[in-house]
Amino acid sequence: MIAVRAVLLSLILLAATLPAGADDDRDHERAREAFRSGRALPLEAIIARAQADFPGDILDVEFEDEDGQIVYEIKTITAEGRVLKLKYDAATGDLLRVRGRNGKGEGGHHGKR
């Protein structure tokens, strides 16, 4: 399981450096600039928090601006097979929201757990 997580993390980090579409290029540059200016924590720190809070495998990571607040949105799948969408404040690393699907409908959580 640790090897799988290491490979997934490597792929995510590698994908952030590969050429992509114009929108993706702007997103990557915005994320790099936010990190350089101290407005965002590094992705590695946020992923470590997500995996500590909700052990599982990372499926996708997005860097978003939501009404002036920058957030990392992480999609993960737990060992039980539950898909969760986690939102973390990029500046503080605080967990803002959890939304999940467990096959029996949608469940959700707002704020810290």
mmCIF file with all atom_site columns, C-alpha atoms in Angstrom:
data_model
loop_
_atom_site.group_PDB
_atom_site.id
_atom_site.type_symbol
_atom_site.label_atom_id
_atom_site.label_alt_id
_atom_site.label_comp_id
_atom_site.label_asym_id
_atom_site.label_entity_id
_atom_site.label_seq_id
_atom_site.pdbx_PDB_ins_code
_atom_site.Cartn_x
_atom_site.Cartn_y
_atom_site.Cartn_z
_atom_site.occupancy
_atom_site.B_iso_or_equiv
_atom_site.pdbx_formal_charge
_atom_site.auth_seq_id
_atom_site.auth_comp_id
_atom_site.auth_asym_id
_atom_site.auth_atom_id
_atom_site.pdbx_PDB_model_num
ATOM 1   C CA . MET A 1 1   ? 0.000   0.000  0.000   1.00 0.00 ? 1   MET A CA 1
ATOM 2   C CA . ILE A 1 2   ? 2.841   2.410  0.811   1.00 0.00 ? 2   ILE A CA 1
ATOM 3   C CA . ALA A 1 3   ? 4.469   1.672  -2.562  1.00 0.00 ? 3   ALA A CA 1
ATOM 4   C CA . VAL A 1 4   ? 1.180   2.378  -4.354  1.00 0.00 ? 4   VAL A CA 1
ATOM 5   C CA . ARG A 1 5   ? 0.830   5.706  -2.518  1.00 0.00 ? 5   ARG A CA 1
ATOM 6   C CA . ALA A 1 6   ? 4.415   6.648  -3.388  1.00 0.00 ? 6   ALA A CA 1
ATOM 7   C CA . VAL A 1 7   ? 3.809   5.883  -7.069  1.00 0.00 ? 7   VAL A CA 1
ATOM 8   C CA . LEU A 1 8   ? 0.533   7.836  -7.100  1.00 0.00 ? 8   LEU A CA 1
ATOM 9   C CA . LEU A 1 9   ? 2.157   10.819 -5.392  1.00 0.00 ? 9   LEU A CA 1
ATOM 10  C CA . SER A 1 10  ? 5.027   10.701 -7.882  1.00 0.00 ? 10  SER A CA 1
ATOM 11  C CA . LEU A 1 11  ? 2.584   10.635 -10.791 1.00 0.00 ? 11  LEU A CA 1
ATOM 12  C CA . ILE A 1 12  ? 0.644   13.578 -9.395  1.00 0.00 ? 12  ILE A CA 1
ATOM 13  C CA . LEU A 1 13  ? 3.801   15.613 -8.896  1.00 0.00 ? 13  LEU A CA 1
ATOM 14  C CA . LEU A 1 14  ? 5.093   14.625 -12.343 1.00 0.00 ? 14  LEU A CA 1
ATOM 15  C CA . ALA A 1 15  ? 1.789   15.597 -13.955 1.00 0.00 ? 15  ALA A CA 1
ATOM 16  C CA . ALA A 1 16  ? 2.115   19.048 -12.424 1.00 0.00 ? 16  ALA A CA 1
ATOM 17  C CA . THR A 1 17  ? 5.328   19.576 -14.393 1.00 0.00 ? 17  THR A CA 1
ATOM 18  C CA . LEU A 1 18  ? 4.232   18.140 -17.752 1.00 0.00 ? 18  LEU A CA 1
ATOM 19  C CA . PRO A 1 19  ? 2.931   20.325 -20.581 1.00 0.00 ? 19  PRO A CA 1
ATOM 20  C CA . ALA A 1 20  ? -0.843  20.423 -20.699 1.00 0.00 ? 20  ALA A CA 1
ATOM 21  C CA . GLY A 1 21  ? -3.619  22.510 -22.210 1.00 0.00 ? 21  GLY A CA 1
ATOM 22  C CA . ALA A 1 22  ? -3.648  26.283 -21.907 1.00 0.00 ? 22  ALA A CA 1
ATOM 23  C CA . ASP A 1 23  ? -6.014  26.267 -18.901 1.00 0.00 ? 23  ASP A CA 1
ATOM 24  C CA . ASP A 1 24  ? -3.902  23.666 -17.103 1.00 0.00 ? 24  ASP A CA 1
ATOM 25  C CA . ASP A 1 25  ? -0.747  25.689 -17.769 1.00 0.00 ? 25  ASP A CA 1
ATOM 26  C CA . ARG A 1 26  ? -2.321  28.744 -16.140 1.00 0.00 ? 26  ARG A CA 1
ATOM 27  C CA . ASP A 1 27  ? -3.484  26.674 -13.158 1.00 0.00 ? 27  ASP A CA 1
ATOM 28  C CA . HIS A 1 28  ? 0.010   25.270 -12.645 1.00 0.00 ? 28  HIS A CA 1
ATOM 29  C CA . GLU A 1 29  ? 1.571   28.710 -12.898 1.00 0.00 ? 29  GLU A CA 1
ATOM 30  C CA . ARG A 1 30  ? -0.988  30.150 -10.455 1.00 0.00 ? 30  ARG A CA 1
ATOM 31  C CA . ALA A 1 31  ? -0.212  27.353 -7.995  1.00 0.00 ? 31  ALA A CA 1
ATOM 32  C CA . ARG A 1 32  ? 3.546   27.888 -8.319  1.00 0.00 ? 32  ARG A CA 1
ATOM 33  C CA . GLU A 1 33  ? 3.166   31.647 -7.854  1.00 0.00 ? 33  GLU A CA 1
ATOM 34  C CA . ALA A 1 34  ? 0.919   31.209 -4.814  1.00 0.00 ? 34  ALA A CA 1
ATOM 35  C CA . PHE A 1 35  ? 3.492   28.881 -3.241  1.00 0.00 ? 35  PHE A CA 1
ATOM 36  C CA . ARG A 1 36  ? 6.419   31.213 -4.054  1.00 0.00 ? 36  ARG A CA 1
ATOM 37  C CA . SER A 1 37  ? 4.590   34.206 -2.592  1.00 0.00 ? 37  SER A CA 1
ATOM 38  C CA . GLY A 1 38  ? 3.701   32.327 0.601   1.00 0.00 ? 38  GLY A CA 1
ATOM 39  C CA . ARG A 1 39  ? -0.048  32.270 -0.100  1.00 0.00 ? 39  ARG A CA 1
ATOM 40  C CA . ALA A 1 40  ? -0.165  28.466 -0.413  1.00 0.00 ? 40  ALA A CA 1
ATOM 41  C CA . LEU A 1 41  ? 1.436   25.510 1.301   1.00 0.00 ? 41  LEU A CA 1
ATOM 42  C CA . PRO A 1 42  ? 3.258   22.974 -0.862  1.00 0.00 ? 42  PRO A CA 1
ATOM 43  C CA . LEU A 1 43  ? 1.128   20.224 -2.367  1.00 0.00 ? 43  LEU A CA 1
ATOM 44  C CA . GLU A 1 44  ? 3.158   17.595 -0.486  1.00 0.00 ? 44  GLU A CA 1
ATOM 45  C CA . ALA A 1 45  ? 2.059   19.075 2.866   1.00 0.00 ? 45  ALA A CA 1
ATOM 46  C CA . ILE A 1 46  ? -1.605  19.041 1.870   1.00 0.00 ? 46  ILE A CA 1
ATOM 47  C CA . ILE A 1 47  ? -1.412  15.464 0.582   1.00 0.00 ? 47  ILE A CA 1
ATOM 48  C CA . ALA A 1 48  ? 0.240   14.361 3.829   1.00 0.00 ? 48  ALA A CA 1
ATOM 49  C CA . ARG A 1 49  ? -2.632  15.940 5.790   1.00 0.00 ? 49  ARG A CA 1
ATOM 50  C CA . ALA A 1 50  ? -5.245  14.358 3.547   1.00 0.00 ? 50  ALA A CA 1
ATOM 51  C CA . GLN A 1 51  ? -3.715  10.907 3.924   1.00 0.00 ? 51  GLN A CA 1
ATOM 52  C CA . ALA A 1 52  ? -3.435  11.335 7.705   1.00 0.00 ? 52  ALA A CA 1
ATOM 53  C CA . ASP A 1 53  ? -7.075  12.490 7.941   1.00 0.00 ? 53  ASP A CA 1
ATOM 54  C CA . PHE A 1 54  ? -8.490  9.980  5.447   1.00 0.00 ? 54  PHE A CA 1
ATOM 55  C CA . PRO A 1 55  ? -6.135  7.057  4.684   1.00 0.00 ? 55  PRO A CA 1
ATOM 56  C CA . GLY A 1 56  ? -6.479  5.821  1.134   1.00 0.00 ? 56  GLY A CA 1
ATOM 57  C CA . ASP A 1 57  ? -5.225  6.432  -2.378  1.00 0.00 ? 57  ASP A CA 1
ATOM 58  C CA . ILE A 1 58  ? -5.166  9.851  -4.035  1.00 0.00 ? 58  ILE A CA 1
ATOM 59  C CA . LEU A 1 59  ? -7.085  9.891  -7.325  1.00 0.00 ? 59  LEU A CA 1
ATOM 60  C CA . ASP A 1 60  ? -6.901  13.551 -8.357  1.00 0.00 ? 60  ASP A CA 1
ATOM 61  C CA . VAL A 1 61  ? -5.686  16.938 -7.135  1.00 0.00 ? 61  VAL A CA 1
ATOM 62  C CA . GLU A 1 62  ? -6.866  20.374 -8.250  1.00 0.00 ? 62  GLU A CA 1
ATOM 63  C CA . PHE A 1 63  ? -5.773  23.889 -7.294  1.00 0.00 ? 63  PHE A CA 1
ATOM 64  C CA . GLU A 1 64  ? -8.733  26.278 -7.341  1.00 0.00 ? 64  GLU A CA 1
ATOM 65  C CA . ASP A 1 65  ? -9.686  29.845 -6.565  1.00 0.00 ? 65  ASP A CA 1
ATOM 66  C CA . GLU A 1 66  ? -13.104 29.903 -4.901  1.00 0.00 ? 66  GLU A CA 1
ATOM 67  C CA . ASP A 1 67  ? -14.336 33.441 -4.386  1.00 0.00 ? 67  ASP A CA 1
ATOM 68  C CA . GLY A 1 68  ? -10.860 34.719 -3.570  1.00 0.00 ? 68  GLY A CA 1
ATOM 69  C CA . GLN A 1 69  ? -9.871  31.786 -1.355  1.00 0.00 ? 69  GLN A CA 1
ATOM 70  C CA . ILE A 1 70  ? -7.390  29.367 -2.867  1.00 0.00 ? 70  ILE A CA 1
ATOM 71  C CA . VAL A 1 71  ? -8.010  25.714 -2.116  1.00 0.00 ? 71  VAL A CA 1
ATOM 72  C CA . TYR A 1 72  ? -6.591  22.317 -2.882  1.00 0.00 ? 72  TYR A CA 1
ATOM 73  C CA . GLU A 1 73  ? -9.308  19.854 -3.875  1.00 0.00 ? 73  GLU A CA 1
ATOM 74  C CA . ILE A 1 74  ? -8.241  16.255 -3.411  1.00 0.00 ? 74  ILE A CA 1
ATOM 75  C CA . LYS A 1 75  ? -10.205 13.224 -4.553  1.00 0.00 ? 75  LYS A CA 1
ATOM 76  C CA . THR A 1 76  ? -9.292  10.062 -2.673  1.00 0.00 ? 76  THR A CA 1
ATOM 77  C CA . ILE A 1 77  ? -10.603 6.525  -2.300  1.00 0.00 ? 77  ILE A CA 1
ATOM 78  C CA . THR A 1 78  ? -10.565 4.886  1.122   1.00 0.00 ? 78  THR A CA 1
ATOM 79  C CA . ALA A 1 79  ? -9.652  1.272  1.850   1.00 0.00 ? 79  ALA A CA 1
ATOM 80  C CA . GLU A 1 80  ? -13.402 0.615  2.127   1.00 0.00 ? 80  GLU A CA 1
ATOM 81  C CA . GLY A 1 81  ? -13.914 1.896  -1.420  1.00 0.00 ? 81  GLY A CA 1
ATOM 82  C CA . ARG A 1 82  ? -15.522 5.206  -0.473  1.00 0.00 ? 82  ARG A CA 1
ATOM 83  C CA . VAL A 1 83  ? -14.668 8.102  -2.811  1.00 0.00 ? 83  VAL A CA 1
ATOM 84  C CA . LEU A 1 84  ? -14.150 11.386 -0.975  1.00 0.00 ? 84  LEU A CA 1
ATOM 85  C CA . LYS A 1 85  ? -13.676 14.918 -2.251  1.00 0.00 ? 85  LYS A CA 1
ATOM 86  C CA . LEU A 1 86  ? -11.654 16.917 0.267   1.00 0.00 ? 86  LEU A CA 1
ATOM 87  C CA . LYS A 1 87  ? -11.123 20.666 0.200   1.00 0.00 ? 87  LYS A CA 1
ATOM 88  C CA . TYR A 1 88  ? -8.217  22.199 2.088   1.00 0.00 ? 88  TYR A CA 1
ATOM 89  C CA . ASP A 1 89  ? -7.416  25.883 2.530   1.00 0.00 ? 89  ASP A CA 1
ATOM 90  C CA . ALA A 1 90  ? -4.203  26.249 0.505   1.00 0.00 ? 90  ALA A CA 1
ATOM 91  C CA . ALA A 1 91  ? -2.787  28.919 2.827   1.00 0.00 ? 91  ALA A CA 1
ATOM 92  C CA . THR A 1 92  ? -3.401  27.239 6.181   1.00 0.00 ? 92  THR A CA 1
ATOM 93  C CA . GLY A 1 93  ? -3.918  23.578 5.350   1.00 0.00 ? 93  GLY A CA 1
ATOM 94  C CA . ASP A 1 94  ? -7.225  23.571 7.248   1.00 0.00 ? 94  ASP A CA 1
ATOM 95  C CA . LEU A 1 95  ? -9.802  21.044 6.113   1.00 0.00 ? 95  LEU A CA 1
ATOM 96  C CA . LEU A 1 96  ? -12.748 23.020 4.778   1.00 0.00 ? 96  LEU A CA 1
ATOM 97  C CA . ARG A 1 97  ? -15.115 20.377 3.432   1.00 0.00 ? 97  ARG A CA 1
ATOM 98  C CA . VAL A 1 98  ? -15.538 16.662 2.877   1.00 0.00 ? 98  VAL A CA 1
ATOM 99  C CA . ARG A 1 99  ? -17.981 15.203 0.427   1.00 0.00 ? 99  ARG A CA 1
ATOM 100 C CA . GLY A 1 100 ? -18.242 11.510 -0.157  1.00 0.00 ? 100 GLY A CA 1
ATOM 101 C CA . ARG A 1 101 ? -20.012 8.771  -1.925  1.00 0.00 ? 101 ARG A CA 1
ATOM 102 C CA . ASN A 1 102 ? -20.327 5.321  -0.409  1.00 0.00 ? 102 ASN A CA 1
ATOM 103 C CA . GLY A 1 103 ? -22.525 3.620  -2.968  1.00 0.00 ? 103 GLY A CA 1
ATOM 104 C CA . LYS A 1 104 ? -25.625 4.284  -0.844  1.00 0.00 ? 104 LYS A CA 1
ATOM 105 C CA . GLY A 1 105 ? -26.013 7.921  -1.822  1.00 0.00 ? 105 GLY A CA 1
ATOM 106 C CA . GLU A 1 106 ? -24.124 11.083 -1.064  1.00 0.00 ? 106 GLU A CA 1
ATOM 107 C CA . GLY A 1 107 ? -22.807 11.940 2.348   1.00 0.00 ? 107 GLY A CA 1
ATOM 108 C CA . GLY A 1 108 ? -21.109 15.150 3.264   1.00 0.00 ? 108 GLY A CA 1
ATOM 109 C CA . HIS A 1 109 ? -19.200 16.978 5.965   1.00 0.00 ? 109 HIS A CA 1
ATOM 110 C CA . HIS A 1 110 ? -18.315 20.638 6.249   1.00 0.00 ? 110 HIS A CA 1
ATOM 111 C CA . GLY A 1 111 ? -15.445 21.965 8.316   1.00 0.00 ? 111 GLY A CA 1
ATOM 112 C CA . LYS A 1 112 ? -12.937 20.086 10.409  1.00 0.00 ? 112 LYS A CA 1
ATOM 113 C CA . ARG A 1 113 ? -13.712 16.569 11.452  1.00 0.00 ? 113 ARG A CA 1
#
